[in-house]
mmCIF file with all atom_site columns, C-alpha atoms in Angstrom:
data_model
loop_
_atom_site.group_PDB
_atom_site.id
_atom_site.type_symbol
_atom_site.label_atom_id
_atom_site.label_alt_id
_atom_site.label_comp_id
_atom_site.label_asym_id
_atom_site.label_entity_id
_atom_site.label_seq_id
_atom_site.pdbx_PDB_ins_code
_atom_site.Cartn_x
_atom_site.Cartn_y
_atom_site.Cartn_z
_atom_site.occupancy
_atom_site.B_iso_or_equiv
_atom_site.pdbx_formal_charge
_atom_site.auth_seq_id
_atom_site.auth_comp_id
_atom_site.auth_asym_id
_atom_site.auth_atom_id
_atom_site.pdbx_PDB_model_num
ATOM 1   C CA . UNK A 1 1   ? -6.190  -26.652 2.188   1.00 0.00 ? 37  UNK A CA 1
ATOM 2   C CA . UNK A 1 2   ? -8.690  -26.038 -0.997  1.00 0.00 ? 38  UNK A CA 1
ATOM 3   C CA . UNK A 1 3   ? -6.721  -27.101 -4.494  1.00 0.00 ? 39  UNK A CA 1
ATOM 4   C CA . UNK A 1 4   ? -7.078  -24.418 -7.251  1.00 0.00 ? 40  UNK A CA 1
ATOM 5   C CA . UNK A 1 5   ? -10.074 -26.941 -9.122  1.00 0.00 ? 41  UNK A CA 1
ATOM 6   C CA . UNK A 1 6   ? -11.984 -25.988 -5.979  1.00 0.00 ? 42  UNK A CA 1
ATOM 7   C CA . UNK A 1 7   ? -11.235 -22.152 -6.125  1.00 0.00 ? 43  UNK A CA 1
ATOM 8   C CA . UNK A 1 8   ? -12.224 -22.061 -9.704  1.00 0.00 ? 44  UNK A CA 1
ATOM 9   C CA . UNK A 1 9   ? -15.667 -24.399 -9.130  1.00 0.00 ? 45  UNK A CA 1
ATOM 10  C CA . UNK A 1 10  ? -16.343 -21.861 -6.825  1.00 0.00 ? 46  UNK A CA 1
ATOM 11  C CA . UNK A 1 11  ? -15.873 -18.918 -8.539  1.00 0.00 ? 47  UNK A CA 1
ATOM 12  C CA . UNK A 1 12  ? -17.452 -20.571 -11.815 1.00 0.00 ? 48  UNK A CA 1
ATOM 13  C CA . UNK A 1 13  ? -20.525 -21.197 -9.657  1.00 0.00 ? 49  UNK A CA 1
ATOM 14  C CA . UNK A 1 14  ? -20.420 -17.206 -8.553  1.00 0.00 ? 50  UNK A CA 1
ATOM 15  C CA . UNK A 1 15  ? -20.913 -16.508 -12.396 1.00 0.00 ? 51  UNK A CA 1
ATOM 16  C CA . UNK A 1 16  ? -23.596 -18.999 -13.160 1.00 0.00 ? 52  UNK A CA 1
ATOM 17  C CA . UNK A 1 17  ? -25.365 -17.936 -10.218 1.00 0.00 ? 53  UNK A CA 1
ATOM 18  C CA . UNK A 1 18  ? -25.222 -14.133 -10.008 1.00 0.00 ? 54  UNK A CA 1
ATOM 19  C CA . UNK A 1 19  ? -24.069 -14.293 -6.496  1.00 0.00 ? 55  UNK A CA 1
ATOM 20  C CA . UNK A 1 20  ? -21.474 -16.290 -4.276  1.00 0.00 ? 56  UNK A CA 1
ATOM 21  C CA . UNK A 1 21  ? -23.281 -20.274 -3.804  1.00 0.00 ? 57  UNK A CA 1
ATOM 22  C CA . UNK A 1 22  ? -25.366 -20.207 -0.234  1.00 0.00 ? 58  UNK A CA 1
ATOM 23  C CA . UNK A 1 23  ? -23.690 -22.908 0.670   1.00 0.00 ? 59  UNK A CA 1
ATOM 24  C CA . UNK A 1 24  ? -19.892 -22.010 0.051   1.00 0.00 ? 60  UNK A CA 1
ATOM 25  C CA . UNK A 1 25  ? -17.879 -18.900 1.125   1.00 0.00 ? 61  UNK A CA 1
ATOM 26  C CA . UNK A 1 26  ? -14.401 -18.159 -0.401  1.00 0.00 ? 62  UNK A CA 1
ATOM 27  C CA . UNK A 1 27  ? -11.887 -16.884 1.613   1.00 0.00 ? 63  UNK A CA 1
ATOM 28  C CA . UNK A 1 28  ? -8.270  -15.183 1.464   1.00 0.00 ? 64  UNK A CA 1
ATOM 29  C CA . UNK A 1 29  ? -6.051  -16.521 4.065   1.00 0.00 ? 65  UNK A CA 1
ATOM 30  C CA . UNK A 1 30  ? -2.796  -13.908 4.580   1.00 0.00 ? 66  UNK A CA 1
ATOM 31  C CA . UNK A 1 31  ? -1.400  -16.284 6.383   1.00 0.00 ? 67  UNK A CA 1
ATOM 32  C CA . UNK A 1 32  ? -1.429  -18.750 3.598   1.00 0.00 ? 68  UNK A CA 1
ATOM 33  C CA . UNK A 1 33  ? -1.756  -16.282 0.522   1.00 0.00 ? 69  UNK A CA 1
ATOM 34  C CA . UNK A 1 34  ? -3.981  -18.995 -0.231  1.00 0.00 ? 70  UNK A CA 1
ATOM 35  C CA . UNK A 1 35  ? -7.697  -19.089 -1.493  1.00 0.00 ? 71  UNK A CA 1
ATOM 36  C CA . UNK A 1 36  ? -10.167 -20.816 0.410   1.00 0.00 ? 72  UNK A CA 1
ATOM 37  C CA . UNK A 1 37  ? -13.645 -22.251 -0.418  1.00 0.00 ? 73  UNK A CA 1
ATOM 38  C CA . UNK A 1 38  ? -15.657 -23.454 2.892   1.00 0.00 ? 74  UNK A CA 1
ATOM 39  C CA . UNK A 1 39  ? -18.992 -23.979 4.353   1.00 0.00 ? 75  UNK A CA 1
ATOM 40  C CA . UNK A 1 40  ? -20.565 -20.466 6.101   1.00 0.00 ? 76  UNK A CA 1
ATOM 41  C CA . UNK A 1 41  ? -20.722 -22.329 9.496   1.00 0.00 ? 77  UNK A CA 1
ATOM 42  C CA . UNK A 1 42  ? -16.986 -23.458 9.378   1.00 0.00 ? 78  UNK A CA 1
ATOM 43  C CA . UNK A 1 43  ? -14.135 -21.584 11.247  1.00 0.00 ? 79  UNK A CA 1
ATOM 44  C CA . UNK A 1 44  ? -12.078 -19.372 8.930   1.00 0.00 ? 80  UNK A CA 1
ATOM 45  C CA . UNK A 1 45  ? -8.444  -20.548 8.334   1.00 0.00 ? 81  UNK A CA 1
ATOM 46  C CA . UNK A 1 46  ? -7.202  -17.836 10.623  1.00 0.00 ? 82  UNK A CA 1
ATOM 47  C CA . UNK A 1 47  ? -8.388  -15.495 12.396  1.00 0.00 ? 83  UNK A CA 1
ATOM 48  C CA . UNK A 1 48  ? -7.035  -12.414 9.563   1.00 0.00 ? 84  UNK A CA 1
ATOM 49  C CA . UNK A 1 49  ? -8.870  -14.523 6.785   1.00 0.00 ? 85  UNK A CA 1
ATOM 50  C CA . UNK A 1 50  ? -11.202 -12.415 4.721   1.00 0.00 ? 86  UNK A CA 1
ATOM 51  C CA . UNK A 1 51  ? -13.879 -13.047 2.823   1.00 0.00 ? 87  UNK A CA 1
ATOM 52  C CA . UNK A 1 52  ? -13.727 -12.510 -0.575  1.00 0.00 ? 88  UNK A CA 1
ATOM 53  C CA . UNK A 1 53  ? -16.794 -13.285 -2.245  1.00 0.00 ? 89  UNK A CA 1
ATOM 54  C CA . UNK A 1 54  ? -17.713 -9.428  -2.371  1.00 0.00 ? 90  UNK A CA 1
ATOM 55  C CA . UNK A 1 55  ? -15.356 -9.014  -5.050  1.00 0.00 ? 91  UNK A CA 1
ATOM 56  C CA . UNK A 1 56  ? -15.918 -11.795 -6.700  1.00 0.00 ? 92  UNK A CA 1
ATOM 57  C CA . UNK A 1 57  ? -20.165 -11.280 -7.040  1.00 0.00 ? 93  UNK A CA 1
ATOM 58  C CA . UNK A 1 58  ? -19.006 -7.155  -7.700  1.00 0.00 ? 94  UNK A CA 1
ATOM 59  C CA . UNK A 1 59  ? -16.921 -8.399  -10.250 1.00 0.00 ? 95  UNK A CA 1
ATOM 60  C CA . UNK A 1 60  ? -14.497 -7.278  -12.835 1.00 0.00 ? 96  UNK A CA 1
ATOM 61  C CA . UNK A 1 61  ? -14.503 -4.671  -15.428 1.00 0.00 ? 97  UNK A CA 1
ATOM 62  C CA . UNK A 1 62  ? -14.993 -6.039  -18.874 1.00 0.00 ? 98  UNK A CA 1
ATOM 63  C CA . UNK A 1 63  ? -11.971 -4.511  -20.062 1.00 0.00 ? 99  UNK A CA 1
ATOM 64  C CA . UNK B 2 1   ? 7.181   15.209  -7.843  1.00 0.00 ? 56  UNK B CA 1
ATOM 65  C CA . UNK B 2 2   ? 6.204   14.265  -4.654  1.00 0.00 ? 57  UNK B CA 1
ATOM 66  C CA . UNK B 2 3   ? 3.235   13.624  -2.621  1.00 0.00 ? 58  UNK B CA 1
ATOM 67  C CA . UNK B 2 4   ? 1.302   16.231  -0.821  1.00 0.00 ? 59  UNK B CA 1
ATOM 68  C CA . UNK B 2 5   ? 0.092   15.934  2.513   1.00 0.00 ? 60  UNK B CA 1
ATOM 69  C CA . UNK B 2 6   ? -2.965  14.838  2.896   1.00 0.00 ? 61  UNK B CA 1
ATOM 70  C CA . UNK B 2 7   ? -1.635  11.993  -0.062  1.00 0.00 ? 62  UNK B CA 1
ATOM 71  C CA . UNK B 2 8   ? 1.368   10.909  2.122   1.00 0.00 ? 63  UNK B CA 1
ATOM 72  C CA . UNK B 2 9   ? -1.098  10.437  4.876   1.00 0.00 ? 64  UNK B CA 1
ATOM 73  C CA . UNK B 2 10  ? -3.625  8.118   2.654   1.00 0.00 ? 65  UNK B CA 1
ATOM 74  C CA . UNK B 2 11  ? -0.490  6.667   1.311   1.00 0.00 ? 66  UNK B CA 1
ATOM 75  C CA . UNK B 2 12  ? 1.013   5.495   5.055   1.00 0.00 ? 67  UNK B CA 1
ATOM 76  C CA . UNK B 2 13  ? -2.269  4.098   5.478   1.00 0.00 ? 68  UNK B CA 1
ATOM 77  C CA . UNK B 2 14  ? -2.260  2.106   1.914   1.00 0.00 ? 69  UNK B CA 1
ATOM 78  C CA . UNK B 2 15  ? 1.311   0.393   3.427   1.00 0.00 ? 70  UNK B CA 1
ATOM 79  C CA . UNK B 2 16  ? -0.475  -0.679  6.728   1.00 0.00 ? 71  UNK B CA 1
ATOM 80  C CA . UNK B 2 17  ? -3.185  -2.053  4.806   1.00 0.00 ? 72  UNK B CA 1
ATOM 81  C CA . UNK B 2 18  ? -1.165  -4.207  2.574   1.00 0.00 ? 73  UNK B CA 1
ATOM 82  C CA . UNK B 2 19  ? 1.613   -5.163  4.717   1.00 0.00 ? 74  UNK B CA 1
ATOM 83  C CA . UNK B 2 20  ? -0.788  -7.099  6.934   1.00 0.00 ? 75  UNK B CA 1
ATOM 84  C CA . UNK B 2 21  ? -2.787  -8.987  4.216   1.00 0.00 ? 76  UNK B CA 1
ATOM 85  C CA . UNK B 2 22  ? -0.001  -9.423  1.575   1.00 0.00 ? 77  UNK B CA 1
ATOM 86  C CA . UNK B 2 23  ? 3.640   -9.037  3.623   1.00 0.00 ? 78  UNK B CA 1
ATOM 87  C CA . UNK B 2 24  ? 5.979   -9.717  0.913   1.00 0.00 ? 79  UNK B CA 1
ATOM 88  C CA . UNK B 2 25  ? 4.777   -6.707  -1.605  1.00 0.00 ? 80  UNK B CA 1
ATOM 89  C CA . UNK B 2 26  ? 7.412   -3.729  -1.567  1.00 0.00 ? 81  UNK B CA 1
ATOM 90  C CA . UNK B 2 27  ? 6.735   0.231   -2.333  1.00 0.00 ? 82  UNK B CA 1
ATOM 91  C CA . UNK B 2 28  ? 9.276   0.994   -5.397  1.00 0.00 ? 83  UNK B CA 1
ATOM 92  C CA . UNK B 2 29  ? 10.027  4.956   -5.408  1.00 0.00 ? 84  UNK B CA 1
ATOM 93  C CA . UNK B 2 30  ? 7.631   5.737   -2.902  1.00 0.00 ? 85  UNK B CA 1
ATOM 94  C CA . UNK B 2 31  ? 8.988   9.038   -2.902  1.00 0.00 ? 86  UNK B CA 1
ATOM 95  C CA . UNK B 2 32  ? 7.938   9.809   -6.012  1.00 0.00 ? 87  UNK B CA 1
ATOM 96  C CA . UNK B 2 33  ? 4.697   10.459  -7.242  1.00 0.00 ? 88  UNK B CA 1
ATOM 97  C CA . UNK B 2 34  ? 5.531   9.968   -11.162 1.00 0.00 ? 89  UNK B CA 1
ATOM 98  C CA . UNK B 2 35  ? 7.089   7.019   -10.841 1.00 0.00 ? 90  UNK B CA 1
ATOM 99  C CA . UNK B 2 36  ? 5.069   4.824   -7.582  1.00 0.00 ? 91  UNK B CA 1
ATOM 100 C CA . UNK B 2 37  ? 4.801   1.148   -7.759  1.00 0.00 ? 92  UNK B CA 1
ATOM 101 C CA . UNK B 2 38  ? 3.516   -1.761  -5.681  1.00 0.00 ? 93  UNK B CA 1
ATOM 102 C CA . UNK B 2 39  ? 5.157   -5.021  -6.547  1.00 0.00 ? 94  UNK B CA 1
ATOM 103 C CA . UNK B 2 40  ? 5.003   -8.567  -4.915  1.00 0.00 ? 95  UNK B CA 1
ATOM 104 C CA . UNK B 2 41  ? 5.022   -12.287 -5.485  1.00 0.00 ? 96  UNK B CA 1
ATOM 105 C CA . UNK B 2 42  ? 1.925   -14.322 -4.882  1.00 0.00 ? 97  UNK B CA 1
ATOM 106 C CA . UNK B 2 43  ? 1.657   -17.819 -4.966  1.00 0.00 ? 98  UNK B CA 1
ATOM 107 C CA . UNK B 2 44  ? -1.960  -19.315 -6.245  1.00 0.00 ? 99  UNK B CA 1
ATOM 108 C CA . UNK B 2 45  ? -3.518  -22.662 -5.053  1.00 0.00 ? 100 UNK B CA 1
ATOM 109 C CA . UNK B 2 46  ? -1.995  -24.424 -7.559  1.00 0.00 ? 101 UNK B CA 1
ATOM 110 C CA . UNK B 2 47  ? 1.420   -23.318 -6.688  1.00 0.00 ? 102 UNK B CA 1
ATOM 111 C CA . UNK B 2 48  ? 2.582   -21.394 -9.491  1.00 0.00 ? 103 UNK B CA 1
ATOM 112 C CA . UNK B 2 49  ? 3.887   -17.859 -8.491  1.00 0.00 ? 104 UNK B CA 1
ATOM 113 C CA . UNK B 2 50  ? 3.280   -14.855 -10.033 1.00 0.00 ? 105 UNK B CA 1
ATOM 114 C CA . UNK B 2 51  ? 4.680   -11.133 -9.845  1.00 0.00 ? 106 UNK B CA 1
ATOM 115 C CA . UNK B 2 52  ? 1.935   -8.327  -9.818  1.00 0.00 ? 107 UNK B CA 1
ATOM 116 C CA . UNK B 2 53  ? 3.131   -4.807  -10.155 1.00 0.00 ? 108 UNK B CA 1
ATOM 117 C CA . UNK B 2 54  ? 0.719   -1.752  -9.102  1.00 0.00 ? 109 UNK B CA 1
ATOM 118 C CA . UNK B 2 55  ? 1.442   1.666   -10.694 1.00 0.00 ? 110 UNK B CA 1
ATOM 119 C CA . UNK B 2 56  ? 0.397   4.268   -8.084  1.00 0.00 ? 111 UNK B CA 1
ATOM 120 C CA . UNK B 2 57  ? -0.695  7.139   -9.922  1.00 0.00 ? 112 UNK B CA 1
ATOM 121 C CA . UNK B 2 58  ? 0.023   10.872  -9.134  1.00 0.00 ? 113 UNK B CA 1
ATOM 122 C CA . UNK B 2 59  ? -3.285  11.710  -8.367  1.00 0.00 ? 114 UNK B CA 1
ATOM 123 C CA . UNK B 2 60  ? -4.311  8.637   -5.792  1.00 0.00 ? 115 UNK B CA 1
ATOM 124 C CA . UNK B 2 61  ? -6.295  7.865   -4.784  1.00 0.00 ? 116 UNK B CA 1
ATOM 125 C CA . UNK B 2 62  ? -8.541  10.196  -7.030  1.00 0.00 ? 117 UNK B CA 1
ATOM 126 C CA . UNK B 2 63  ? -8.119  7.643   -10.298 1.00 0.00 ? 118 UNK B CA 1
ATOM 127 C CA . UNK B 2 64  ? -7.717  4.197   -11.133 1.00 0.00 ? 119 UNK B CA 1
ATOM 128 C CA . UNK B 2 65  ? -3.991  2.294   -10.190 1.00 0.00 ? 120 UNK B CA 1
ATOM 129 C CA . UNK B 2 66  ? -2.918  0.075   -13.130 1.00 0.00 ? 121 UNK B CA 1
ATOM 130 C CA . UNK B 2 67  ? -1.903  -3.202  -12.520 1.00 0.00 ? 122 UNK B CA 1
ATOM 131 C CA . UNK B 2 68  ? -0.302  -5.870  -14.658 1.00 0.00 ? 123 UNK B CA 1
ATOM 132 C CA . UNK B 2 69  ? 1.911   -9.240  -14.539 1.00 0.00 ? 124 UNK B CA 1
ATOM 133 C CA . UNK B 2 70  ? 5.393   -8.952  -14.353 1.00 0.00 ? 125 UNK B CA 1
ATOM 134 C CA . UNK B 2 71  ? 5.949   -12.197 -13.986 1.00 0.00 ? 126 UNK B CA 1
ATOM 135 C CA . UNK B 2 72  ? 6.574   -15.072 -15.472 1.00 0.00 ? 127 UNK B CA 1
ATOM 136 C CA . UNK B 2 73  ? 6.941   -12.964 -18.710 1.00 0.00 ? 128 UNK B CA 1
ATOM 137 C CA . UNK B 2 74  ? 5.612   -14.001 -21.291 1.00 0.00 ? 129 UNK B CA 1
ATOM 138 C CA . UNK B 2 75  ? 2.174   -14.454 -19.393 1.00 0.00 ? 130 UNK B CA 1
ATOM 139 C CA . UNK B 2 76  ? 1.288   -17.677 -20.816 1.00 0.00 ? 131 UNK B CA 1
ATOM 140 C CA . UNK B 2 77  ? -2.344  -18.864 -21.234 1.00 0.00 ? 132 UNK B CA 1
ATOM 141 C CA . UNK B 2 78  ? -4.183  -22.185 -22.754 1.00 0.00 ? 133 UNK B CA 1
ATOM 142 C CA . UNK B 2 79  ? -1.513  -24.419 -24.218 1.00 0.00 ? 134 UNK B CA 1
ATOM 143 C CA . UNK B 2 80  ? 1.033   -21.592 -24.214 1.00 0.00 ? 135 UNK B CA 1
ATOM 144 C CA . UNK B 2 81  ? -0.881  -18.484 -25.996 1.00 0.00 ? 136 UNK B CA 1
ATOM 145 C CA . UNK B 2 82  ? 1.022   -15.402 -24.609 1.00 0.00 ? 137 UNK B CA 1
ATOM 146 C CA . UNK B 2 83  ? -2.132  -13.638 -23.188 1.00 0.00 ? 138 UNK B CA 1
ATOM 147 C CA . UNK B 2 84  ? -0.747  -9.966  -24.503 1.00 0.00 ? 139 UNK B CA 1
ATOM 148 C CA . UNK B 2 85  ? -1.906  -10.960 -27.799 1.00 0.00 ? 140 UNK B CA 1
ATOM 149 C CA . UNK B 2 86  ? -5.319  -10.555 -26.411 1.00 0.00 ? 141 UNK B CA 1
ATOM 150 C CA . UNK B 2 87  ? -4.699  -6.807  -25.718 1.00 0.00 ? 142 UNK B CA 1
ATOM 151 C CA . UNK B 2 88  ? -7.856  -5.495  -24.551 1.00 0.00 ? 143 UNK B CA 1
ATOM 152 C CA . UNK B 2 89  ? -10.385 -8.329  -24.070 1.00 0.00 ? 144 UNK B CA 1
ATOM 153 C CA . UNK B 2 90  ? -13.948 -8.101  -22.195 1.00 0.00 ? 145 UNK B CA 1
ATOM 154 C CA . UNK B 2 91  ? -13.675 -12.398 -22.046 1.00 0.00 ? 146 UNK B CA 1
ATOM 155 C CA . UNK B 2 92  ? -10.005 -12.230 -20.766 1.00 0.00 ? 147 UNK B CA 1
ATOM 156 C CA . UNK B 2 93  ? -10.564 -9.246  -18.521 1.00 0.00 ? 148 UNK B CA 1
ATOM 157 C CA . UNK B 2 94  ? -7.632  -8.000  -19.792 1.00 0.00 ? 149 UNK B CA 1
ATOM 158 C CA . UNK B 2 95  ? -6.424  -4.540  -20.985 1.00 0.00 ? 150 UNK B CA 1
ATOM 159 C CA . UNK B 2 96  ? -3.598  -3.465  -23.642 1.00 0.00 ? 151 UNK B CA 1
ATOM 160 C CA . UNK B 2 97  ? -0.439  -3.948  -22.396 1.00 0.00 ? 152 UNK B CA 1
ATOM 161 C CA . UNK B 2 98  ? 1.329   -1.788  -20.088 1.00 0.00 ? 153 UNK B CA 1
ATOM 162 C CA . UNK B 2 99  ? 5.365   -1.575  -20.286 1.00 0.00 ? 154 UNK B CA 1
ATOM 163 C CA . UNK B 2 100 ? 5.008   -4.881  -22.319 1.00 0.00 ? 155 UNK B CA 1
ATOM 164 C CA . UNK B 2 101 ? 3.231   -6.765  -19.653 1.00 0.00 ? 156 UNK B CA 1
ATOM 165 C CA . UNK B 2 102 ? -0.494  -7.849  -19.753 1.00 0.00 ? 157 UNK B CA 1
ATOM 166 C CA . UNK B 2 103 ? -2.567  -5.427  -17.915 1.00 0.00 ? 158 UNK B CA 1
ATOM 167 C CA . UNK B 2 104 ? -5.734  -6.678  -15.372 1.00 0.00 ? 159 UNK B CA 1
ATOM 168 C CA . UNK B 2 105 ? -9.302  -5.138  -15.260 1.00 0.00 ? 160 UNK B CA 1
ATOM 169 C CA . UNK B 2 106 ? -9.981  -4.859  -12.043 1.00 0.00 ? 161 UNK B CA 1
ATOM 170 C CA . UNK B 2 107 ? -12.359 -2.024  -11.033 1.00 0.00 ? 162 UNK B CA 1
ATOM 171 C CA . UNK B 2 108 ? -14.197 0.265   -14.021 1.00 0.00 ? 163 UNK B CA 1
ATOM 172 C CA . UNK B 2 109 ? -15.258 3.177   -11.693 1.00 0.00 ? 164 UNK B CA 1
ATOM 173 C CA . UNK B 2 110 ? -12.677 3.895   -9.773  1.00 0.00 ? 165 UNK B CA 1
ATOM 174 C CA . UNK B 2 111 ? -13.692 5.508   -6.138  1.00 0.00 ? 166 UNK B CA 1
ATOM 175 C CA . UNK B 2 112 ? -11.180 6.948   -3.600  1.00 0.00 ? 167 UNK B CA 1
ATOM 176 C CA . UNK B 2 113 ? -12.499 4.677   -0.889  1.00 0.00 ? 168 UNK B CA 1
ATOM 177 C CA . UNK B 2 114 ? -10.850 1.981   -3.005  1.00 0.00 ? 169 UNK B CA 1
ATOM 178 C CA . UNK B 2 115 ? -7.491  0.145   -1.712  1.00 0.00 ? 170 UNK B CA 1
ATOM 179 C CA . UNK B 2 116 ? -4.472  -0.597  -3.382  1.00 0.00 ? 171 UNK B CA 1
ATOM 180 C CA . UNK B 2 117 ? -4.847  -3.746  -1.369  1.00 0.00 ? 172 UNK B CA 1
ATOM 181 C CA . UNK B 2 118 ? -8.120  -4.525  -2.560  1.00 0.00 ? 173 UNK B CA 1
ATOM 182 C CA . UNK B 2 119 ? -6.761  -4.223  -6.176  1.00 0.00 ? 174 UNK B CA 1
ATOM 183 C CA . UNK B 2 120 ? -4.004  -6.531  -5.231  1.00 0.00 ? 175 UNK B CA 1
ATOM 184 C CA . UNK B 2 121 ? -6.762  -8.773  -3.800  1.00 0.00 ? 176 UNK B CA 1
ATOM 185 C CA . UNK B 2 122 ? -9.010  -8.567  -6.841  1.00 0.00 ? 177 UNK B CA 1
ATOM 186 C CA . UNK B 2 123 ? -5.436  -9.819  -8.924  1.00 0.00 ? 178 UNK B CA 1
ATOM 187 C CA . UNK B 2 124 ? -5.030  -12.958 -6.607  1.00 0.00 ? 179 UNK B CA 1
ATOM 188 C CA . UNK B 2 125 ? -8.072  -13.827 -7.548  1.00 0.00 ? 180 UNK B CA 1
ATOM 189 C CA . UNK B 2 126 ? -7.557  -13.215 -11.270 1.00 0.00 ? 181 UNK B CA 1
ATOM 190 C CA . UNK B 2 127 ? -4.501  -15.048 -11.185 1.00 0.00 ? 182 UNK B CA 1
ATOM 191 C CA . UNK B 2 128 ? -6.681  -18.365 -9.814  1.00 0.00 ? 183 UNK B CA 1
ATOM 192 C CA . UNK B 2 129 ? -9.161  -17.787 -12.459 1.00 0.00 ? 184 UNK B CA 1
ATOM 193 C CA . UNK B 2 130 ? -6.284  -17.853 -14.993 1.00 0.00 ? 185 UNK B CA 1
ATOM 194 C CA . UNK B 2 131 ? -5.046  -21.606 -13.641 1.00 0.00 ? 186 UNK B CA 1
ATOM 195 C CA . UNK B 2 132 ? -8.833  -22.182 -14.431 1.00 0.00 ? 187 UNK B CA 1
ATOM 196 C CA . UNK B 2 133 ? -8.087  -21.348 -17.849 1.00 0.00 ? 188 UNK B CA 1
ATOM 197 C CA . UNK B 2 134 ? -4.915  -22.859 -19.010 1.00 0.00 ? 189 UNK B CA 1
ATOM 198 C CA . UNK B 2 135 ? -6.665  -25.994 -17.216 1.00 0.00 ? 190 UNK B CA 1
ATOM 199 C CA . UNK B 2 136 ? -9.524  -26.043 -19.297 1.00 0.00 ? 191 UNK B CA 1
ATOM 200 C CA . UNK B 2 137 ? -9.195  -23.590 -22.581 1.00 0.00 ? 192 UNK B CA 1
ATOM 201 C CA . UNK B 2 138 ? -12.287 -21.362 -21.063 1.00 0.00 ? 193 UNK B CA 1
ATOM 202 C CA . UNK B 2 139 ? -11.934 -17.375 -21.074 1.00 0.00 ? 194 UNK B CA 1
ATOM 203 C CA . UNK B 2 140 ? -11.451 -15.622 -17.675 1.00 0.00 ? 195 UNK B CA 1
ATOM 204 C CA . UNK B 2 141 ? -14.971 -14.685 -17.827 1.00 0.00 ? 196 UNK B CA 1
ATOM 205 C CA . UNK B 2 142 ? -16.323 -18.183 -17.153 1.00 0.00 ? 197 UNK B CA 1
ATOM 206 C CA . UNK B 2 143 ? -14.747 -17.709 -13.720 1.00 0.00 ? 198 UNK B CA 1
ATOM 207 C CA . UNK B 2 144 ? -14.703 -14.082 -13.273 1.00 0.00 ? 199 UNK B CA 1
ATOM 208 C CA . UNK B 2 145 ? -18.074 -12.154 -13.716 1.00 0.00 ? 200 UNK B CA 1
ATOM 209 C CA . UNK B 2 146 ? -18.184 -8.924  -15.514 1.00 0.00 ? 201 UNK B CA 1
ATOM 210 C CA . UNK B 2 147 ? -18.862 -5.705  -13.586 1.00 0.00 ? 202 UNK B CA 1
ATOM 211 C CA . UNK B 2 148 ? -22.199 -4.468  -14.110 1.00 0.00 ? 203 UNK B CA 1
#
């Protein structure tokens, strides 16, 4: 399980670097409704896990 | 009103969607095009839950679905600022308010091939950046990058 600190590391990285980190992928796990940051070569946390770092490199309308 | 064909269609294909990657969302008035919303509970990593609410609009999918927090209401931010008061804010990616509740930016062009579950998706993941900032004081856009 990744705690929320980890989530938002991840996605803070996603900003400073202009892309998703190399070595991290975020996840959403339906199964879960959870968020989850992982190494690219790990398993996903089930197999209808997406990944989500599309989204978060797209990102979100300044509003 | 109601739907039209081919929108019915697009519509039963929306539900499939979203019932397999967020279960517990229901479709309020589904009959009704004026009146269409998504709603559902989801729970972020820290364990704090949160309603969203998606407004279906009459013409989907050829504009943009609102969608805002219903709950907890008031939506509170760092150290307890209600985050309405922000109103439309490019650091909070937030909107003004719709039916009282704070409003999310999600997508600024809106395409058809867009999903209400992709919306819903892109809210989870504001609602984690938000634990980020009642953690630490920093606006949503230290977490969330602005569209380009």
């Amino acid at each position: 399980m990744t705690n929320s600190q980890d989530v938002t590391r991840h996605l803070q990285r996603t900003v400073q670097e202009g892309q998703a980190p190399s070595d991290q992928q975020l996840m959403f796990d339906p199964t879960t409704g959870q968020l989850v940051v992982k190494r690219p070569s790990e398993r996903a946390p089930s197999p209808d896990a997406v990944v989500a770092d599309q989204i978060t490199e797209d990102g979100f309308f300044r509003g | 009103m109601t739907w039209t064909q081919a929108q019915q269609q697009r519509l039963q294909v929306e539900r499939q969607i979203l019932k397999k990657y967020f279960p517990s969302f229901s479709w309020i008035n589904p009959a009704d095009s004026d009146n269409t919303r998504v709603e559902g509970n989801v729970r972020t990593n820290a364990g704090n839950v949160y309603t969203l609410r998606v407004y279906v609009p009459s013409d989907f999918p050829n504009s943009r679905p609102d969608m805002v927090v219903t709950s907890p209401y008031p939506l509170k931010g760092y150290r307890g600022q209600d985050l309405k008061e922000y109103g439309t804010s490019a650091s909070m990616h937030t909107l003004d308010p719709r039916d009282g509740y704070v409003k999310i930016c999600h997508y600024r062009e809106w395409l058809p091939n867009l999903t209400v579950y992709l919306v819903v998706l892109k809210g989870r993941v504001w609602l984690e950046s938000l634990e980020g900032h009642r953690r630490t004081g920093e606006p949503l856009d230290h977490f969330l990058a602005h569209m380009k």
